[in-house]
PDB file of C-alpha atoms and ligand atoms in Angstrom:
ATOM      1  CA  UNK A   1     -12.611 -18.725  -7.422  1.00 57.00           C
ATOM      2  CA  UNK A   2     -15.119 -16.466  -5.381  1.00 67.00           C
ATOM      3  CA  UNK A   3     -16.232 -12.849  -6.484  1.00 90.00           C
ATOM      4  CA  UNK A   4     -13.837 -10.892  -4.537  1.00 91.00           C
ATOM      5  CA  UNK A   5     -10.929 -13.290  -5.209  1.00 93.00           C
ATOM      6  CA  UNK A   6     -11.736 -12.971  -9.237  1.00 93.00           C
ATOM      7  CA  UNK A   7     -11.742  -9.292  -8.732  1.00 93.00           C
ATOM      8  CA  UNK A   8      -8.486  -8.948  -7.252  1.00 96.00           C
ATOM      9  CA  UNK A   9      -6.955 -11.116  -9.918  1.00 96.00           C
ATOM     10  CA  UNK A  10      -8.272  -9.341 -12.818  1.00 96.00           C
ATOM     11  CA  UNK A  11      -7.157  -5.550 -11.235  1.00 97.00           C
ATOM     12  CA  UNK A  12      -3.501  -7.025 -10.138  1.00 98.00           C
ATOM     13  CA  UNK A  13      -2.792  -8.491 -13.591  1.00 98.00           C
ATOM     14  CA  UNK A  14      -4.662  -5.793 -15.962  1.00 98.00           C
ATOM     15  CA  UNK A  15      -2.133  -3.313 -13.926  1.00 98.00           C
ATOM     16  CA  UNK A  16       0.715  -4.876 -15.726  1.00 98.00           C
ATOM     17  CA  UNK A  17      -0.285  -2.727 -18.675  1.00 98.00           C
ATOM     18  CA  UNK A  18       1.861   0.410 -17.173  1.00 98.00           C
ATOM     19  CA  UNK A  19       5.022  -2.457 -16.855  1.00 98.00           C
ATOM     20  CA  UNK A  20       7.346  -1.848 -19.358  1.00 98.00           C
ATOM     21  CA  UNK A  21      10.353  -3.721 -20.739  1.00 98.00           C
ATOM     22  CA  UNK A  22      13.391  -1.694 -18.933  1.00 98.00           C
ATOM     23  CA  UNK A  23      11.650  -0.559 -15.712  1.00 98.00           C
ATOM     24  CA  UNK A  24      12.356  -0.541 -12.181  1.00 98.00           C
ATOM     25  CA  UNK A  25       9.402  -1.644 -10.350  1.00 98.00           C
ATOM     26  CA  UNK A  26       7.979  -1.155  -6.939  1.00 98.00           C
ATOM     27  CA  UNK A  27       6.256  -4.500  -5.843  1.00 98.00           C
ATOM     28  CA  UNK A  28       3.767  -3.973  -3.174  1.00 98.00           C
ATOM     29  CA  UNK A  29       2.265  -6.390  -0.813  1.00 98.00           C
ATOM     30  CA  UNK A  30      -0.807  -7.585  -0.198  1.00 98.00           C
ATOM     31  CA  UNK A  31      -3.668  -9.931  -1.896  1.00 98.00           C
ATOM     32  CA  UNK A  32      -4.459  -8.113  -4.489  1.00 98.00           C
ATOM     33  CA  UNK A  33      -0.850  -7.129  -5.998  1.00 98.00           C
ATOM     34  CA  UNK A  34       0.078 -10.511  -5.421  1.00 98.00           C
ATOM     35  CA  UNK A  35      -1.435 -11.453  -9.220  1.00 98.00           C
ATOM     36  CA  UNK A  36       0.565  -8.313 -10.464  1.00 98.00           C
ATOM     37  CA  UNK A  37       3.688  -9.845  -9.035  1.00 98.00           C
ATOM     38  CA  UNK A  38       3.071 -13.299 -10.097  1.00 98.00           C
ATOM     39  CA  UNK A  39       2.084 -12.296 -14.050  1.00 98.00           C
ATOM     40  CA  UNK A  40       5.073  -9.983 -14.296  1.00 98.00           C
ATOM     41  CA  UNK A  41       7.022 -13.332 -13.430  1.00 98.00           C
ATOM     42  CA  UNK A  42       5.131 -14.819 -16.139  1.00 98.00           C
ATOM     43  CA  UNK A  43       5.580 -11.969 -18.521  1.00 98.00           C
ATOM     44  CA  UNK A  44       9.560 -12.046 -17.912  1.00 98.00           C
ATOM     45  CA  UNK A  45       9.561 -16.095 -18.879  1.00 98.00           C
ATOM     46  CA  UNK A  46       7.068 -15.858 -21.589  1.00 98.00           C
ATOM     47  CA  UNK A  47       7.624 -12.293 -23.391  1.00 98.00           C
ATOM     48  CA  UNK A  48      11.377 -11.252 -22.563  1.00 98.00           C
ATOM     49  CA  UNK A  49      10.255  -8.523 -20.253  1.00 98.00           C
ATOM     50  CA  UNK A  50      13.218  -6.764 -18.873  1.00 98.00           C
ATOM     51  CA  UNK A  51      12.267  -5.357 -15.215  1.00 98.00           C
ATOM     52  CA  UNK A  52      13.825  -5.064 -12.161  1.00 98.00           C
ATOM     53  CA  UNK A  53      11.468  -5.402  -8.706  1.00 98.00           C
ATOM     54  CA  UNK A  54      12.518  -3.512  -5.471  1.00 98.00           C
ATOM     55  CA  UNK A  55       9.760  -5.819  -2.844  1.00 98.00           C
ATOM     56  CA  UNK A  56       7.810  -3.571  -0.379  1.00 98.00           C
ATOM     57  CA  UNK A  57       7.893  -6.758   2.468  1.00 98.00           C
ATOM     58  CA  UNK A  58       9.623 -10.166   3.196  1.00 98.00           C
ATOM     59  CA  UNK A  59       6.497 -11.931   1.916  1.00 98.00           C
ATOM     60  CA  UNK A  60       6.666  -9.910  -1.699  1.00 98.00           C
ATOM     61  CA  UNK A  61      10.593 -10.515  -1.697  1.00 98.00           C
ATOM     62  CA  UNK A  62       9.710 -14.910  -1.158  1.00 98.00           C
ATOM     63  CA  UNK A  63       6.633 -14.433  -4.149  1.00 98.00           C
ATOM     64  CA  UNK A  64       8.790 -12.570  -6.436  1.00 98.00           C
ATOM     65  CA  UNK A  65      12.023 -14.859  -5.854  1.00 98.00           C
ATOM     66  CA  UNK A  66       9.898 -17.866  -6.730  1.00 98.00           C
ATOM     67  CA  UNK A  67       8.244 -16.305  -9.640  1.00 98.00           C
ATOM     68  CA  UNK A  68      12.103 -15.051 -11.279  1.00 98.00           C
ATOM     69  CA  UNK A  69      11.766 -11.324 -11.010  1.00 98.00           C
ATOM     70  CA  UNK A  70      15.011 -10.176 -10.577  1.00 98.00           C
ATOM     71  CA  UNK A  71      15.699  -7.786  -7.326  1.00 98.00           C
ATOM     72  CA  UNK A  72      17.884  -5.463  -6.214  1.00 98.00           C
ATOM     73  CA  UNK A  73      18.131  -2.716  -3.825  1.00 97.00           C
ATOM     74  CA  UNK A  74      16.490   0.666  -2.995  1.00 97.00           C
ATOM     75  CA  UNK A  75      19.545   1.923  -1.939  1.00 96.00           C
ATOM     76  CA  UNK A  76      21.375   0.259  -4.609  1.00 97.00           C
ATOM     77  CA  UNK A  77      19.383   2.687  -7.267  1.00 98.00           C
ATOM     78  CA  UNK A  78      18.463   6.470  -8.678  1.00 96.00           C
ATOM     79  CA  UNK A  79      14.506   5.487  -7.320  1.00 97.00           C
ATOM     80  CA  UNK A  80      11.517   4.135  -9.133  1.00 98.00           C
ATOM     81  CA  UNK A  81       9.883   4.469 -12.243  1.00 98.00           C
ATOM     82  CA  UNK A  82       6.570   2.805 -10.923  1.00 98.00           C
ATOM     83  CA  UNK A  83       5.307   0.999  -7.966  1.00 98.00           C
ATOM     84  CA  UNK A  84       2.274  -1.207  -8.167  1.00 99.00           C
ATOM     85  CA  UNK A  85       0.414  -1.797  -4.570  1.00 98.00           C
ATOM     86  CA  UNK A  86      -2.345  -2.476  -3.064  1.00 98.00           C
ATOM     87  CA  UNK A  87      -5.203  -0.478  -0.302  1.00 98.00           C
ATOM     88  CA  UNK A  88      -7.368  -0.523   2.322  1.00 98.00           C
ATOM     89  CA  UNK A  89      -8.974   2.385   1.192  1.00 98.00           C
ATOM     90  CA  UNK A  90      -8.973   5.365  -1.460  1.00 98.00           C
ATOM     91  CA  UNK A  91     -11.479   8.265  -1.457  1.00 98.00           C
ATOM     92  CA  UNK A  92     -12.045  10.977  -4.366  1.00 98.00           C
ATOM     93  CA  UNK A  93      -9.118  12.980  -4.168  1.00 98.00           C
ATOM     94  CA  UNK A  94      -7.060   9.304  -4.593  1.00 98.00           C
ATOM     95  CA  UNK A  95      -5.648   9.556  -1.453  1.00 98.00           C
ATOM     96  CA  UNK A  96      -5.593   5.957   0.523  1.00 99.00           C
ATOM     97  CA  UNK A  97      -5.780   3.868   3.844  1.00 99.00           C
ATOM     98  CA  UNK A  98      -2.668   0.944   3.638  1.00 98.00           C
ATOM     99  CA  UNK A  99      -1.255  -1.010   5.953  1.00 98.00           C
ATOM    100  CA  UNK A 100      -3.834  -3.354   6.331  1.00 98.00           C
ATOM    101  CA  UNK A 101      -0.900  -6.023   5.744  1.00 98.00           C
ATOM    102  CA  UNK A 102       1.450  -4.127   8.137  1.00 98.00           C
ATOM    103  CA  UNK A 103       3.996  -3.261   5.171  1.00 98.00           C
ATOM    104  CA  UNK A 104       2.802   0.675   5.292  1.00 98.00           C
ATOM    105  CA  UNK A 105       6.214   1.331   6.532  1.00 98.00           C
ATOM    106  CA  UNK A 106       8.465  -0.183   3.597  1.00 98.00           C
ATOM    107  CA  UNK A 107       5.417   0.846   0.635  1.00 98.00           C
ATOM    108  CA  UNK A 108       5.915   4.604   1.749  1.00 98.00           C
ATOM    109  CA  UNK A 109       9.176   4.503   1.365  1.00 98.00           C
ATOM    110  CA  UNK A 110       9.313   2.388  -1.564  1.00 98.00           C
ATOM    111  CA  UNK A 111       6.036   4.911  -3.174  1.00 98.00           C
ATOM    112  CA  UNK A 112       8.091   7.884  -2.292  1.00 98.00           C
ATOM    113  CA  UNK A 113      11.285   6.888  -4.601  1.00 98.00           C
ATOM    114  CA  UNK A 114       8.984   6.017  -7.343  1.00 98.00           C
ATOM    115  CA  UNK A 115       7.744   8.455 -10.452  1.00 98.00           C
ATOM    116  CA  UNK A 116       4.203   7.182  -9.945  1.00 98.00           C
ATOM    117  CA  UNK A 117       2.312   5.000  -7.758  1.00 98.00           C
ATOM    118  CA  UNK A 118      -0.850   2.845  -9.448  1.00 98.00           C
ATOM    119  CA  UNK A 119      -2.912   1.246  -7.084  1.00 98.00           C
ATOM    120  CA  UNK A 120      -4.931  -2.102  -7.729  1.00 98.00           C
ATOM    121  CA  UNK A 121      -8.056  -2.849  -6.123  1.00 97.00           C
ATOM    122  CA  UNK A 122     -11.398  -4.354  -5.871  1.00 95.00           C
ATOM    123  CA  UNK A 123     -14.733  -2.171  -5.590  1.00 95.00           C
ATOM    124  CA  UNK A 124     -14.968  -2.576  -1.858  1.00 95.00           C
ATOM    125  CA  UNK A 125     -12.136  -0.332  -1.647  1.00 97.00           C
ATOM    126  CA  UNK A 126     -13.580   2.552  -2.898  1.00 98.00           C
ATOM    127  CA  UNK A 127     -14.597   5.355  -0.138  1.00 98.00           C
ATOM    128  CA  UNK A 128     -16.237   8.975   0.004  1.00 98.00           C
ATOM    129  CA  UNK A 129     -14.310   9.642   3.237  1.00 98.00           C
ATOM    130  CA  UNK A 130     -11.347   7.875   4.849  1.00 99.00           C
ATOM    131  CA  UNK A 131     -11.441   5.933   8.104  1.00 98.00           C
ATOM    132  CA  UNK A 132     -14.143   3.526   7.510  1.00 98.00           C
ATOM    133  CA  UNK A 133     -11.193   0.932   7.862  1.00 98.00           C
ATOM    134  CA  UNK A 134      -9.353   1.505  10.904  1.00 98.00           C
ATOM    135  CA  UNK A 135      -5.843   3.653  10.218  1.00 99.00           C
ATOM    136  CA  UNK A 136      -2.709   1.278  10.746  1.00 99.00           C
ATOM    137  CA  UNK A 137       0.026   3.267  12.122  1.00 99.00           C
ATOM    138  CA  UNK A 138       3.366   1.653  12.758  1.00 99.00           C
ATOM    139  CA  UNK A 139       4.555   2.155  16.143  1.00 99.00           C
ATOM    140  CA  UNK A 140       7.771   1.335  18.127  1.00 98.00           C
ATOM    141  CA  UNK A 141       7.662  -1.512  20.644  1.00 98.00           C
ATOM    142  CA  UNK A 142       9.003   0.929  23.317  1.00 98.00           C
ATOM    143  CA  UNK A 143       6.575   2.150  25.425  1.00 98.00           C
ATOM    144  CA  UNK A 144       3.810   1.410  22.881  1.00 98.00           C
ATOM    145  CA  UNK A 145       1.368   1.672  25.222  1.00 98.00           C
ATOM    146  CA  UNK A 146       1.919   5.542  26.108  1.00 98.00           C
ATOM    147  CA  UNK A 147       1.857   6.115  22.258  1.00 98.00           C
ATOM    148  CA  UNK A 148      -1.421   4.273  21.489  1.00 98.00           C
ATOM    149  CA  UNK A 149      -2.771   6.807  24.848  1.00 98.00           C
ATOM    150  CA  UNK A 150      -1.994   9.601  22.899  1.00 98.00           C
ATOM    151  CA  UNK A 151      -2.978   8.492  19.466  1.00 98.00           C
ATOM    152  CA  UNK A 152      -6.422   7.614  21.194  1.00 98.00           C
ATOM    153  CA  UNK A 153      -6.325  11.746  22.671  1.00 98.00           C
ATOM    154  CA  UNK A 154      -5.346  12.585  19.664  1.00 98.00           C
ATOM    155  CA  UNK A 155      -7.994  11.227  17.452  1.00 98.00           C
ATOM    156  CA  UNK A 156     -10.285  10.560  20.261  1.00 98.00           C
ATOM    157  CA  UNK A 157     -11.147   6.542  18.947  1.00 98.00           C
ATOM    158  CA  UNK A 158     -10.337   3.826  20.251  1.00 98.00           C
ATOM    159  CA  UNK A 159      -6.831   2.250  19.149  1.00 98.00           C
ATOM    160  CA  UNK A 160      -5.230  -0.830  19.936  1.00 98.00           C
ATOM    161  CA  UNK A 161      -2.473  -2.759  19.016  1.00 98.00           C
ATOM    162  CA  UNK A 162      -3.171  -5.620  16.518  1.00 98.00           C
ATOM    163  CA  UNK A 163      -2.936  -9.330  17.860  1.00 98.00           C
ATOM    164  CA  UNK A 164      -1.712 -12.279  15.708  1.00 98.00           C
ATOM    165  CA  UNK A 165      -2.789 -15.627  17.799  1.00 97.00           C
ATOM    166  CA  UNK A 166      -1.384 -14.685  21.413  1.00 96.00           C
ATOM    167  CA  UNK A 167       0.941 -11.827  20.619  1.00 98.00           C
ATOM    168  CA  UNK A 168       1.403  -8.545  18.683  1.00 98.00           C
ATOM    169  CA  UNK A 169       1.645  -8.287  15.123  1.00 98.00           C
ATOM    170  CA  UNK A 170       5.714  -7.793  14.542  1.00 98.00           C
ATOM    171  CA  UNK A 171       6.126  -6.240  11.218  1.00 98.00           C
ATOM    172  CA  UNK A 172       9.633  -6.468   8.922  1.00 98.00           C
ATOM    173  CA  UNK A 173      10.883  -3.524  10.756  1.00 98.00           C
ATOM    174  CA  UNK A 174      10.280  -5.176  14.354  1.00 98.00           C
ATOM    175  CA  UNK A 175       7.760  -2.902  15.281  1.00 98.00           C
ATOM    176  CA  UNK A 176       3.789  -3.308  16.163  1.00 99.00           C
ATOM    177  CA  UNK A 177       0.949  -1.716  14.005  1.00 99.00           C
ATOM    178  CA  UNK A 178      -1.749   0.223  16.306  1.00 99.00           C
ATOM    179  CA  UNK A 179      -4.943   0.409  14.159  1.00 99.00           C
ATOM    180  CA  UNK A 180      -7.204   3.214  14.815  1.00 99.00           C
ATOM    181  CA  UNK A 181     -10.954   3.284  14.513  1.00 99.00           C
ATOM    182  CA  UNK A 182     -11.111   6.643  13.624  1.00 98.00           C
ATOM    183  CA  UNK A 183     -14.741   5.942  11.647  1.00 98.00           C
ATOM    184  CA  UNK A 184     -15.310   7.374   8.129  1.00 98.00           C
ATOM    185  CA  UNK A 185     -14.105  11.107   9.122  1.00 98.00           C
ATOM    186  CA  UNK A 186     -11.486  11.686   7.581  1.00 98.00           C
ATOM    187  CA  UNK A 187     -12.010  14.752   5.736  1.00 98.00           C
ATOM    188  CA  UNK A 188      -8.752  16.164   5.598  1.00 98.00           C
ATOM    189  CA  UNK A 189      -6.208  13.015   5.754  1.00 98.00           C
ATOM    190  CA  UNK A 190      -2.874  15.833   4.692  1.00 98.00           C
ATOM    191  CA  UNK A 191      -3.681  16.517   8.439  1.00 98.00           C
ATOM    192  CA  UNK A 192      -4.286  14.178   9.645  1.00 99.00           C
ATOM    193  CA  UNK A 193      -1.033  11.994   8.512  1.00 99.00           C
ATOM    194  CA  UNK A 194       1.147  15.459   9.728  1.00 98.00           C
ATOM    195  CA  UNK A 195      -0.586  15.158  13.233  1.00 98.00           C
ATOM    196  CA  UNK A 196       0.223  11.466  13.444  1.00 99.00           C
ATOM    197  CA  UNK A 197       3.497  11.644  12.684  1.00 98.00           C
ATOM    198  CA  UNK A 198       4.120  14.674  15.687  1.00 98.00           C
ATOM    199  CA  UNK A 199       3.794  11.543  18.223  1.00 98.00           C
ATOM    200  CA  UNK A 200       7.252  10.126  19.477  1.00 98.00           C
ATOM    201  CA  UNK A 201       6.560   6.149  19.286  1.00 98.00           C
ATOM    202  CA  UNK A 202       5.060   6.736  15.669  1.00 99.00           C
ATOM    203  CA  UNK A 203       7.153   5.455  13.319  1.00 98.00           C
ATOM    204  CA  UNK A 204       4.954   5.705  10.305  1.00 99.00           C
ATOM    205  CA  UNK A 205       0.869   6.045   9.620  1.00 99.00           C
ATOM    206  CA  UNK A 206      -0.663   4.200   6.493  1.00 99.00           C
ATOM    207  CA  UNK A 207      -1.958   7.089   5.333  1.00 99.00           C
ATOM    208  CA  UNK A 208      -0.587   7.706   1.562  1.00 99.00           C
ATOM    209  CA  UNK A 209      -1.447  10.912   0.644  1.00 98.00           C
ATOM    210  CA  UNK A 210      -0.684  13.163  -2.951  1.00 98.00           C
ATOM    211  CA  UNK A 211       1.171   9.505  -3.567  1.00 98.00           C
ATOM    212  CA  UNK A 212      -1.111   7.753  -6.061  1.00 98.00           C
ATOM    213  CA  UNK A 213      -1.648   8.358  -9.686  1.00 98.00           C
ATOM    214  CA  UNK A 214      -3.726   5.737 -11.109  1.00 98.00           C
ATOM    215  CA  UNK A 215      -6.303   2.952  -9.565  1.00 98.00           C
ATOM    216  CA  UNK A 216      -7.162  -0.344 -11.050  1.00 98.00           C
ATOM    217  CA  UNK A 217     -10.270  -0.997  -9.869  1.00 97.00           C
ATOM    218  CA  UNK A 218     -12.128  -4.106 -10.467  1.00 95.00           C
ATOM    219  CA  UNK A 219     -15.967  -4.419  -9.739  1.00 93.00           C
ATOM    220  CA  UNK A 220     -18.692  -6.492 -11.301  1.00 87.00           C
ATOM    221  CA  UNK A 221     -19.032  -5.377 -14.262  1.00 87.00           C
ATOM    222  CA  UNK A 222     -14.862  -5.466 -15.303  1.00 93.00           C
ATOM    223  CA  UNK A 223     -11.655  -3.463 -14.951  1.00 96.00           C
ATOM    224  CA  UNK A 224     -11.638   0.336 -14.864  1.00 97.00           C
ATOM    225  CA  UNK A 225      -8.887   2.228 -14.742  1.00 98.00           C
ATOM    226  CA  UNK A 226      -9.221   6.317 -12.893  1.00 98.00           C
ATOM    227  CA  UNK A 227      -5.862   8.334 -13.884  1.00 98.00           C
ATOM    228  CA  UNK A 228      -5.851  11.118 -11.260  1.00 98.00           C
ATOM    229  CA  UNK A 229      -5.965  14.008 -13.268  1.00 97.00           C
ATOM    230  CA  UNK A 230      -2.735  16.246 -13.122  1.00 95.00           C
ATOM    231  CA  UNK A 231      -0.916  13.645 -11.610  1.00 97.00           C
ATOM    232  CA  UNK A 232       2.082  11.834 -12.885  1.00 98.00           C
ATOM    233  CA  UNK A 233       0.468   9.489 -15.143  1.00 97.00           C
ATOM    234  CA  UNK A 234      -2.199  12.034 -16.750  1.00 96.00           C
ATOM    235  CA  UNK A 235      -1.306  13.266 -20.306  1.00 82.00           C
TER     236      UNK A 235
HETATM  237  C1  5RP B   1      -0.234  -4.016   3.093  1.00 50.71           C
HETATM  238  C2  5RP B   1      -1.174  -3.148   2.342  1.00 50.71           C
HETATM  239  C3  5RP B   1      -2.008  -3.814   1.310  1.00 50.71           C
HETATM  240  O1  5RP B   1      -1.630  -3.337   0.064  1.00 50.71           O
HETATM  241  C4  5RP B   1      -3.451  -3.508   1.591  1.00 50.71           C
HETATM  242  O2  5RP B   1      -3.750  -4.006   2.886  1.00 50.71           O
HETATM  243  C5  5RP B   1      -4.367  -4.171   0.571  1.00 50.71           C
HETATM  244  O3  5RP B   1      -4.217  -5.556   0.639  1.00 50.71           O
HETATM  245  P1  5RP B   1      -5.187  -6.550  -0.126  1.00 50.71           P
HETATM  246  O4  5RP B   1      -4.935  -6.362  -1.575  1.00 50.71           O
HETATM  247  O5  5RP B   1      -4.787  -7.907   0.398  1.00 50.71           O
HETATM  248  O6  5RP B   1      -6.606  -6.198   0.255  1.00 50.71           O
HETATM  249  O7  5RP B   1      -1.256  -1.953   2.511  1.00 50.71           O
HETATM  250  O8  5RP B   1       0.401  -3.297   4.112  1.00 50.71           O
END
């Protein structure tokens, strides 16, 4: 297993330590949460862990089927005591860049039922300033070329829809994702996100802001784990 592949494993399964028997979990998508996903499967088989998963994406829904987490619906339940997911990006103030998987649209809503948000992730991840990797905002098929005009005004950068093969990206919700290469300048991403979201066509930016509490960051030298302070998970 390569460096960056080992990394992600170790962060998405030493994140399992906020899991407890009795939760309701948030499973987010992506590479990296994957391993959270699959050990909580294993934890559930081998040590009677009593969880139940609400899946941020069709793909997470397939992965935790197959692995026996049981699932059930956000609307079905009170909200979330937890919800473990991946990023593109987090800076200082452990505010992050997802989307990169074109889920943004489900995690937010998913992140915004749940108590507290921890975040796994590999070293790479780690920014001073937002924007480095370009912004995924979730836009509606309708006229999607007018909105990604006035995204492109509005944060003067080039932005363009993203391509899979021939065609654009469809995510779960039948939209497209526009990714923005905004550059490593976002300095104040609270405005940025409320600016975004002003566009008609936007249905959702993957920018996650006063959302996460924790980050399980793997690097080269092992697992660290930054509780933002005063958040929801600080003592
Ligand atoms: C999907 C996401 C992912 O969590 C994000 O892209 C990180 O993925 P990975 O762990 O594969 O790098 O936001 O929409």
């Amino acid at each position: 297993m390569g460096d960056v592949e080992s990394m992600k494993k170790q962060a998405g399964i030493a994140a399992c330590e906020f899991v407890k028997s009795g939760m309701k979990i948030g499973l987010g998508t992506g590479s990296t949460v994957k391993h959270t996903v699959i050990e909580i499967g294993r934890k559930i088989i081998d040590e009677n862990l009593e969880i139940v998963g609400v899946p941020t994406s069709l793909a997470t829904e397939k992965l935790a089927l197959e692995v026996g987490i049981p699932l059930v619906e956000l609307s079905d339940i009170d909200g979330l005591d937890l919800v473990i997911d991946g990023a593109d990006e987090f800076d200082p103030n452990f505010q992050l860049i997802k989307g990169g998987g074109a889920a943004l649209l489900r995690e937010k809503i998913v992140a915004q039922e749940s108590l507290a948000m921890v975040v796994v992730a590999d070293e790479r991840k780690k920014v001073e300033t937002l924007g480095a990797f370009p912004l995924p905002i979730e836009v509606t098929p309708f006229s999607h070329e007018a909105t990604v005009r006035a995204l492109g005004r509005l944060l003067d950068c080039r932005v363009n829809i993203r391509m899979s093969g021939n065609g654009p990206v469809i995510t779960d919700n039948g939209n497209m994702i526009a990714d923005a290469h905004t550059g490593p300048k976002i300095t104040n991403p609270i405005k940025t996100e409320s600016e975004i979201l002003m566009i008609a066509g936007v249905v959702q930016v993957g920018l996650f802001n006063n959302m996460c509490d924790a980050v399980v960051l793997a690097g080269s030298s092992g697992i660290e784990t930054f509780v933002k302070p005063n958040g929801r998970l600080s003592d």
